[in-house]
XYZ file of N, CA and C in Angstrom:
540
model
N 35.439 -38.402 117.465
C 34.138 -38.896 117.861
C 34.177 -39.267 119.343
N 33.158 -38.953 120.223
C 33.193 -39.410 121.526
C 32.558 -40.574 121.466
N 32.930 -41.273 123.062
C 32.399 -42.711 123.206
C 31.005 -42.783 123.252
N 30.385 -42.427 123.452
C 28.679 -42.290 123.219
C 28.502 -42.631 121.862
N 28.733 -41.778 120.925
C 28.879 -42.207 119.227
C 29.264 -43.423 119.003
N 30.548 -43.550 119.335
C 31.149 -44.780 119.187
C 30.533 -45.980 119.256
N 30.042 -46.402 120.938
C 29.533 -47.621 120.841
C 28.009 -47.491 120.293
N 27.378 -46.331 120.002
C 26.310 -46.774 119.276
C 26.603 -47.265 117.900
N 27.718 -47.158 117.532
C 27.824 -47.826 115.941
C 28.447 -48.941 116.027
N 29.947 -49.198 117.487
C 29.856 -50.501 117.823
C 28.608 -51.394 117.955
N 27.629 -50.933 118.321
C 26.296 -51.794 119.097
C 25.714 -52.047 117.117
N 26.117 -51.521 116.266
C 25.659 -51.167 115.360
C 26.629 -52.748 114.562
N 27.936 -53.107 114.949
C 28.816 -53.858 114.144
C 29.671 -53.291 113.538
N 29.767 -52.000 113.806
C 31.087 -51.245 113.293
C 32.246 -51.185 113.795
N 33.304 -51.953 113.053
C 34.638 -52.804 113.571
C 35.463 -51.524 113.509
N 35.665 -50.470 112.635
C 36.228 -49.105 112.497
C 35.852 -48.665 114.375
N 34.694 -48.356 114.302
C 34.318 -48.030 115.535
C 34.692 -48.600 116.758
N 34.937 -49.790 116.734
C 35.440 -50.136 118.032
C 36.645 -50.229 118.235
N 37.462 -50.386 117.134
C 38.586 -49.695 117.115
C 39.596 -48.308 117.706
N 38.469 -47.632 117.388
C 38.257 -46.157 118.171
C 38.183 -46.105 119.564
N 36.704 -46.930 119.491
C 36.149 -46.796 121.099
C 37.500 -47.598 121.917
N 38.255 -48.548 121.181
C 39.119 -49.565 122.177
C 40.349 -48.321 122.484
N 40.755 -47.700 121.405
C 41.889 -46.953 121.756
C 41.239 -45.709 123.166
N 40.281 -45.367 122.902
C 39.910 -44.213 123.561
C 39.695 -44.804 125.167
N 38.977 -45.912 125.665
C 38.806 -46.663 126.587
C 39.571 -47.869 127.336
N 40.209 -48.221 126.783
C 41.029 -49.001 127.394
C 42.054 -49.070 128.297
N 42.446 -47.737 128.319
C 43.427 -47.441 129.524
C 42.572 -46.989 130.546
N 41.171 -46.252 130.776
C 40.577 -46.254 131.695
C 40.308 -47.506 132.528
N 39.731 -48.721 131.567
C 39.186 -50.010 131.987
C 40.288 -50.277 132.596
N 41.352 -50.562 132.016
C 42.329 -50.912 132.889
C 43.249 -50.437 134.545
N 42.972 -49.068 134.046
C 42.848 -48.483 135.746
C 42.541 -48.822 136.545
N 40.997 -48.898 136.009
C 39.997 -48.933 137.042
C 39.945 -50.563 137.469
N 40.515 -51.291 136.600
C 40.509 -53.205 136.860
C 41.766 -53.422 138.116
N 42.677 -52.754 137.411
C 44.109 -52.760 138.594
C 43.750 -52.404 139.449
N 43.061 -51.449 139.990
C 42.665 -50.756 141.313
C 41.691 -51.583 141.925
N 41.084 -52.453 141.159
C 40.325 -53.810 141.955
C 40.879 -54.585 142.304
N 41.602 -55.222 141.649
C 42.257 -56.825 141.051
C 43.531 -56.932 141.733
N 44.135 -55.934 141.743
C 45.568 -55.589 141.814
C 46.870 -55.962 141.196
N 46.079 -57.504 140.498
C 47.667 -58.092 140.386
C 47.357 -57.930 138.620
N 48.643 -57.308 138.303
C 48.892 -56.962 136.692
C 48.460 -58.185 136.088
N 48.966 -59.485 135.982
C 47.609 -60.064 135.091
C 46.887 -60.466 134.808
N 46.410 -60.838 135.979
C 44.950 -60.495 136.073
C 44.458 -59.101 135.640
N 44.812 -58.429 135.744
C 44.079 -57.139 135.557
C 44.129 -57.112 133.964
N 45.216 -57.429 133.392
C 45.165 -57.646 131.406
C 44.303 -58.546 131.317
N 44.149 -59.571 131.848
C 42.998 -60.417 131.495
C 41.764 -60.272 131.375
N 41.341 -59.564 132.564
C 39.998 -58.919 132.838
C 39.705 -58.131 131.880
N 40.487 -57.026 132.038
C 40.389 -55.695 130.849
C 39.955 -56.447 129.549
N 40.873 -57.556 128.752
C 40.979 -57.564 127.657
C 38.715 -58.565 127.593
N 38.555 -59.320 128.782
C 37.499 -59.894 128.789
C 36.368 -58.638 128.863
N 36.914 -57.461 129.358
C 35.692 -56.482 129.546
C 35.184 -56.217 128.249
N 36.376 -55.769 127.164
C 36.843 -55.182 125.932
C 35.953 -56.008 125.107
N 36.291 -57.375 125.510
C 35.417 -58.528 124.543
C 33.939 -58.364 124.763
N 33.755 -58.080 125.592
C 32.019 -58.215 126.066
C 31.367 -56.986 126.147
N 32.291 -55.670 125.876
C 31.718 -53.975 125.246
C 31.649 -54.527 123.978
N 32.427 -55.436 122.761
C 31.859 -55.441 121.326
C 30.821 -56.407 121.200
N 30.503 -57.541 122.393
C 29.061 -58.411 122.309
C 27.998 -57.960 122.579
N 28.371 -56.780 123.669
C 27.108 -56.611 124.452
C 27.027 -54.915 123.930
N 27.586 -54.426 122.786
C 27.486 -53.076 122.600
C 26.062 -52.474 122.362
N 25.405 -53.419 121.812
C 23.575 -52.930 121.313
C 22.951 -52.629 122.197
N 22.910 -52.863 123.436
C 22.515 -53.146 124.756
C 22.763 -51.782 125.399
N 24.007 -50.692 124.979
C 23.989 -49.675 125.720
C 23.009 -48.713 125.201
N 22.566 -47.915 126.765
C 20.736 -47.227 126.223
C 21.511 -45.905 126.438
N 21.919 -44.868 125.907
C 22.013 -43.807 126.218
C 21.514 -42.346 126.778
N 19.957 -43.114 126.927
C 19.451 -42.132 128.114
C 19.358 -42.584 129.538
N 20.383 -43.627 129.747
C 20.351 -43.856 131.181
C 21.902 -44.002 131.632
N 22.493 -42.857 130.711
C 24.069 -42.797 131.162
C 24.942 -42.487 129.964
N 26.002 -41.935 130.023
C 27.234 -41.943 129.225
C 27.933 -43.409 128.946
N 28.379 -43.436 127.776
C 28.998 -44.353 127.631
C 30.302 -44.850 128.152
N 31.284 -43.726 128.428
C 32.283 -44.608 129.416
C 31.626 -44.731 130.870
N 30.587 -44.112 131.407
C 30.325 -44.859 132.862
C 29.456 -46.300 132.390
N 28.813 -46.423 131.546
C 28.213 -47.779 131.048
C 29.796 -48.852 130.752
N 30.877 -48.605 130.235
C 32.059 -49.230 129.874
C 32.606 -49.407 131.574
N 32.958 -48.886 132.406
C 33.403 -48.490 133.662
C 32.447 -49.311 134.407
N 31.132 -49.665 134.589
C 30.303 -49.732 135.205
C 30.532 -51.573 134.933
N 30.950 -51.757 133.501
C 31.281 -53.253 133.074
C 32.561 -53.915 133.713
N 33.633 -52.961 133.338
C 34.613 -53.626 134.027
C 34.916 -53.247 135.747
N 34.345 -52.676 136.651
C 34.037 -52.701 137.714
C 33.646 -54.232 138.210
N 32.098 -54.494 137.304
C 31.761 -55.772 137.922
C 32.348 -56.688 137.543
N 32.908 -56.714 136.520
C 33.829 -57.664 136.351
C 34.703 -58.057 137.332
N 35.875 -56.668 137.731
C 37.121 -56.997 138.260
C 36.224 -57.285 139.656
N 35.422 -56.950 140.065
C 34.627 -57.529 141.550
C 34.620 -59.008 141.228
N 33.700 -59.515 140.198
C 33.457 -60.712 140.334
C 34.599 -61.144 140.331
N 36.066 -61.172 139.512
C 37.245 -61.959 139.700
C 38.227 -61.733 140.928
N 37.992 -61.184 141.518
C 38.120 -60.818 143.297
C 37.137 -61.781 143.964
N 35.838 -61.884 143.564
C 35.172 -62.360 144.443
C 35.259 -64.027 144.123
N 35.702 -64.472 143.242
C 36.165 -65.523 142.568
C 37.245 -66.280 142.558
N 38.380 -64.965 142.971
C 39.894 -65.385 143.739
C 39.760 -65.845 145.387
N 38.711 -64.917 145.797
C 38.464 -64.966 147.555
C 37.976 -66.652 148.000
N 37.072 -66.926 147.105
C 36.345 -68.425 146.690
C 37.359 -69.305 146.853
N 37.783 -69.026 145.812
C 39.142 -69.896 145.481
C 40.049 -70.279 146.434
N 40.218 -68.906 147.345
C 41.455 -69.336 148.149
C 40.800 -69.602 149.397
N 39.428 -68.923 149.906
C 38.704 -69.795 151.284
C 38.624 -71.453 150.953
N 38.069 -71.837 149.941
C 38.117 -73.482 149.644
C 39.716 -74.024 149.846
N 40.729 -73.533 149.224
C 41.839 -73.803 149.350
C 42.522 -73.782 150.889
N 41.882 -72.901 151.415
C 42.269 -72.585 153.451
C 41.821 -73.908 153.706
N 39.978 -73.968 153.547
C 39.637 -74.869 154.213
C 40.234 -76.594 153.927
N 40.093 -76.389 152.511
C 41.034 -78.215 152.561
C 42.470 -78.120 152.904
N 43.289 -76.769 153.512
C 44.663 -76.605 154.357
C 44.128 -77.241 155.725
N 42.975 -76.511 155.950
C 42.892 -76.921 157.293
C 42.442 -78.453 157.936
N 41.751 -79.135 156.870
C 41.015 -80.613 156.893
C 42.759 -81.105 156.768
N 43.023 -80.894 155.949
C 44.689 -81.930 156.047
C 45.339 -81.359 156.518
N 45.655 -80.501 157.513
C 46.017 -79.876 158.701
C 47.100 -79.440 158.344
N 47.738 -78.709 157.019
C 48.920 -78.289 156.371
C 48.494 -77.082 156.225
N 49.551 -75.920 157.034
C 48.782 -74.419 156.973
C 49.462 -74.428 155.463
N 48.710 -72.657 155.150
C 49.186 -72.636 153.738
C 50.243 -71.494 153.772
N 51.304 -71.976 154.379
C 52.390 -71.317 154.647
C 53.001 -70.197 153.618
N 52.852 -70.811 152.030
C 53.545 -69.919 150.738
C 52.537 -68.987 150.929
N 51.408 -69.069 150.937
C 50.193 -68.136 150.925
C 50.198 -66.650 152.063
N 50.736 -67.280 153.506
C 51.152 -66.086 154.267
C 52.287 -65.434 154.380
N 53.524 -66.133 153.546
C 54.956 -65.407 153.020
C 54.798 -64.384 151.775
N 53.977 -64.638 151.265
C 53.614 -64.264 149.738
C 52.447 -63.148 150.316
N 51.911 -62.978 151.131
C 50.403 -61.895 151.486
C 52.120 -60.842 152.352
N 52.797 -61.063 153.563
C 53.784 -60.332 153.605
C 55.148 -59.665 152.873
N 55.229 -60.535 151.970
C 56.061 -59.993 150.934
C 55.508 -58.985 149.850
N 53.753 -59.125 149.856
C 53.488 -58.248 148.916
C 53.401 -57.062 149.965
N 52.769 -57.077 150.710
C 52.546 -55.481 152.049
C 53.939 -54.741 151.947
N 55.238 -55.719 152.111
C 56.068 -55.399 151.882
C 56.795 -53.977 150.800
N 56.333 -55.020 149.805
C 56.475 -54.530 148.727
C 55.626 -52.918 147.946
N 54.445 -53.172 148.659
C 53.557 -51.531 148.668
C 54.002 -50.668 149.441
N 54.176 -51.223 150.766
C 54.706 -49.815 151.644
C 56.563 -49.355 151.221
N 57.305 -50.353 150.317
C 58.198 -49.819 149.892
C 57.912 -48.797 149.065
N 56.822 -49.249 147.999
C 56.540 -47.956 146.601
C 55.578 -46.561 147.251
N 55.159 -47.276 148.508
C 54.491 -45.727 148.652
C 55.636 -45.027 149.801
N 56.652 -45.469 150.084
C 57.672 -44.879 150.296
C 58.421 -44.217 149.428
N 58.681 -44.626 148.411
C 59.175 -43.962 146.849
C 58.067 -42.852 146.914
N 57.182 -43.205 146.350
C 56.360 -42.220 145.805
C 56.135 -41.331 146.908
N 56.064 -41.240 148.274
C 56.518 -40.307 149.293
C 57.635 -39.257 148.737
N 58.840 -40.150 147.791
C 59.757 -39.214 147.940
C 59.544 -38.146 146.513
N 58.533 -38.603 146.057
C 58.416 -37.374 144.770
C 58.276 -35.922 145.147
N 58.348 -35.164 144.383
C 57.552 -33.851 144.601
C 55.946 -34.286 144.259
N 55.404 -33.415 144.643
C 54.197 -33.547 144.728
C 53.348 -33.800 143.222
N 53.733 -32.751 142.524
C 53.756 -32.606 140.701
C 54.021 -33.505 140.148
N 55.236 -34.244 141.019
C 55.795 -35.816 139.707
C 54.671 -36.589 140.252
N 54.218 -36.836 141.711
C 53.333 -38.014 142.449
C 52.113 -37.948 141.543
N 51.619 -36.974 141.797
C 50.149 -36.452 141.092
C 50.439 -37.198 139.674
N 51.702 -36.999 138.798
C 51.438 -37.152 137.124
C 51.574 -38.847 137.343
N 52.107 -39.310 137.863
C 52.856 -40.409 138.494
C 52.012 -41.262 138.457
N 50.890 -40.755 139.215
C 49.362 -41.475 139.969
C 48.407 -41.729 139.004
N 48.385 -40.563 139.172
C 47.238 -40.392 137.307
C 47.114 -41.390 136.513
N 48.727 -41.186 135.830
C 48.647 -42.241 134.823
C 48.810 -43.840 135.162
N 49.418 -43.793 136.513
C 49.729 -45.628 136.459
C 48.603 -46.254 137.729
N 47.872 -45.415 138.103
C 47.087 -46.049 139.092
C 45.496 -45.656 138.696
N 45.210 -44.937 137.642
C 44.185 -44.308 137.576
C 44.104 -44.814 135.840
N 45.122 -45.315 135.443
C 45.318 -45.370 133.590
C 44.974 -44.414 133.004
N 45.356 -43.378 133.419
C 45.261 -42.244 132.265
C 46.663 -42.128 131.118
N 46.032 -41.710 130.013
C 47.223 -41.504 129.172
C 47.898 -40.309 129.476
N 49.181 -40.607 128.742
C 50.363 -38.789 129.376
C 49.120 -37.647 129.215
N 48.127 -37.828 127.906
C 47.605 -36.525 127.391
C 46.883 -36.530 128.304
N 46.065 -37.363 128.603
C 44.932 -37.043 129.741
C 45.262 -36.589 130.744
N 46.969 -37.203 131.426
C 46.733 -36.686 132.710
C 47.411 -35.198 132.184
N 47.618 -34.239 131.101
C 47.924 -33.317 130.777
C 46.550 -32.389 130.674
N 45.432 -32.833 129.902
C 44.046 -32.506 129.719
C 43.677 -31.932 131.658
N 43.852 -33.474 132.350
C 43.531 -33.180 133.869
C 43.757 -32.088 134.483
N 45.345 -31.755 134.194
C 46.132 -31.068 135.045
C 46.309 -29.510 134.106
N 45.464 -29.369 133.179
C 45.541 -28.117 132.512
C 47.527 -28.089 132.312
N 48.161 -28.654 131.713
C 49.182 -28.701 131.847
C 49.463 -28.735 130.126
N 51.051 -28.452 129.805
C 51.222 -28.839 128.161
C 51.880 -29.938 128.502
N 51.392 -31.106 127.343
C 51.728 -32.488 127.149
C 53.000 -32.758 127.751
N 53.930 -31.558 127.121
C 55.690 -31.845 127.232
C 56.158 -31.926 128.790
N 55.325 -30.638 129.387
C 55.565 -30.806 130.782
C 55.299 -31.615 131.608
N 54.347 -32.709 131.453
C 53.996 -33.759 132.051
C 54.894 -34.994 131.709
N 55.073 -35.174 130.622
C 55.902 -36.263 129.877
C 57.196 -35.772 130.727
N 57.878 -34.525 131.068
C 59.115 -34.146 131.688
C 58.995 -34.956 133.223
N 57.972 -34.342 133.723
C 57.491 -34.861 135.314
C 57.585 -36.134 135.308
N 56.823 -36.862 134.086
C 56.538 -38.132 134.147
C 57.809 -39.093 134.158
N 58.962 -38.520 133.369
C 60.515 -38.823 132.749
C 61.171 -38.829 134.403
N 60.832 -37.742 134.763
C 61.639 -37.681 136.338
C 61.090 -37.969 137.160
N 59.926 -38.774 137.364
C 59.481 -39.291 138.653
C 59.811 -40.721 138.716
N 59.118 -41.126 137.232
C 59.442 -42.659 137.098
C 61.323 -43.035 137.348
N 62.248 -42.002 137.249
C 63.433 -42.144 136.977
C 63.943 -42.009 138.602
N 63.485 -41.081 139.224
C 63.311 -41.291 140.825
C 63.063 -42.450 141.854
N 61.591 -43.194 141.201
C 61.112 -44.149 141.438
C 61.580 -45.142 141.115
N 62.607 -45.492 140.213
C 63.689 -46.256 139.833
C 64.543 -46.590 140.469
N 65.035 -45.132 140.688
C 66.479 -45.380 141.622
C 65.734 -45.840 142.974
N 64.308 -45.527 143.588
C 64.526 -45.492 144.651
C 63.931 -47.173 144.925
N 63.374 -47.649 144.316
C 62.809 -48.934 144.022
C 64.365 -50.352 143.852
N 65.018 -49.517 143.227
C 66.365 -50.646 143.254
C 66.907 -50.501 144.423
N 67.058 -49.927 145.167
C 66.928 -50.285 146.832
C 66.786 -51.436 147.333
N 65.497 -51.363 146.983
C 64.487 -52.125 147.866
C 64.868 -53.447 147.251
N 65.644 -54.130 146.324
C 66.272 -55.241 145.759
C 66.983 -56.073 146.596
């Protein structure tokens, strides 16, 4: 059954159904939350709050003004915005009472360089893939696609991706304990 079906019988109270719809959607939401949010958990948090509020707010999706995973996508988007825009809050109020008691927020600018750090190490790794492992690589851990999908994507058979996927991450391993 596709997600269109789905949450109309979610929107309907069908717990079978969202069941479905959760397996089929949830690694997208979550992609797409990490690629906002950035930090892993936050990003489970969000996801799992999006997840909660596709089975409250399922009646609500109109299907002549969109597909149902861009209506699902379109949820946890604003979500992971608002908890970005909610972290930003958080930490301008937190600057400004640094700056009234005149204590910079020193962990805060060790911790913003240690993470830069830490990205331009992995996109140094992932520099060192072949192009085939980067692509399967990407897909699935920055984009949340499942092995099959990013197999579906890449017109590829499952096994050969799961191979790519076996030797990039195993690349990215070695080349990541380095950086230790």
């Amino acid at each position: 059954m596709e997600a269109d079906e789905l949450l109309l019988l979610v929107g309907a109270g069908d717990q079978k159904a969202f069941e479905q719809l959760y397996a089929l959607v949830s690694g997208p939401v979550f992609g797409l939350v990490r690629r906002v949010v950035r930090d892993p958990a936050q990003s489970e948090e969000v996801s799992q709050e999006v997840l909660l509020e596709l089975w409250r707010s399922a009646a609500r999706f109109d299907p002549g003004r969109g597909s149902a995973l861009s209506w699902i996508l379109t949820l946890a988007h604003r979500r992971a915005v608002d908890r970005v825009r909610s972290a930003r809050a958080a930490g301008e109020r937190e600057q400004r009472e640094a700056r009234r008691a005149h204590h910079p927020a020193f962990d805060q600018v060790s911790e913003e360089v240690e993470a830069g750090l830490e990205r331009e190490w992995v996109r140094r790794c992932l520099d060192r893939l072949t192009a085939l492992q980067r692509q399967s690589v990407t897909l699935a851990y920055y984009d949340g696609y499942t092995y099959r999908e990013v197999a579906e994507r890449l017109s590829l058979p499952l096994g050969t991706v799961k191979t790519r996927m076996r030797d990039g991450l195993t690349r990215l391993r070695n080349c990541l304990g380095g950086a230790a």
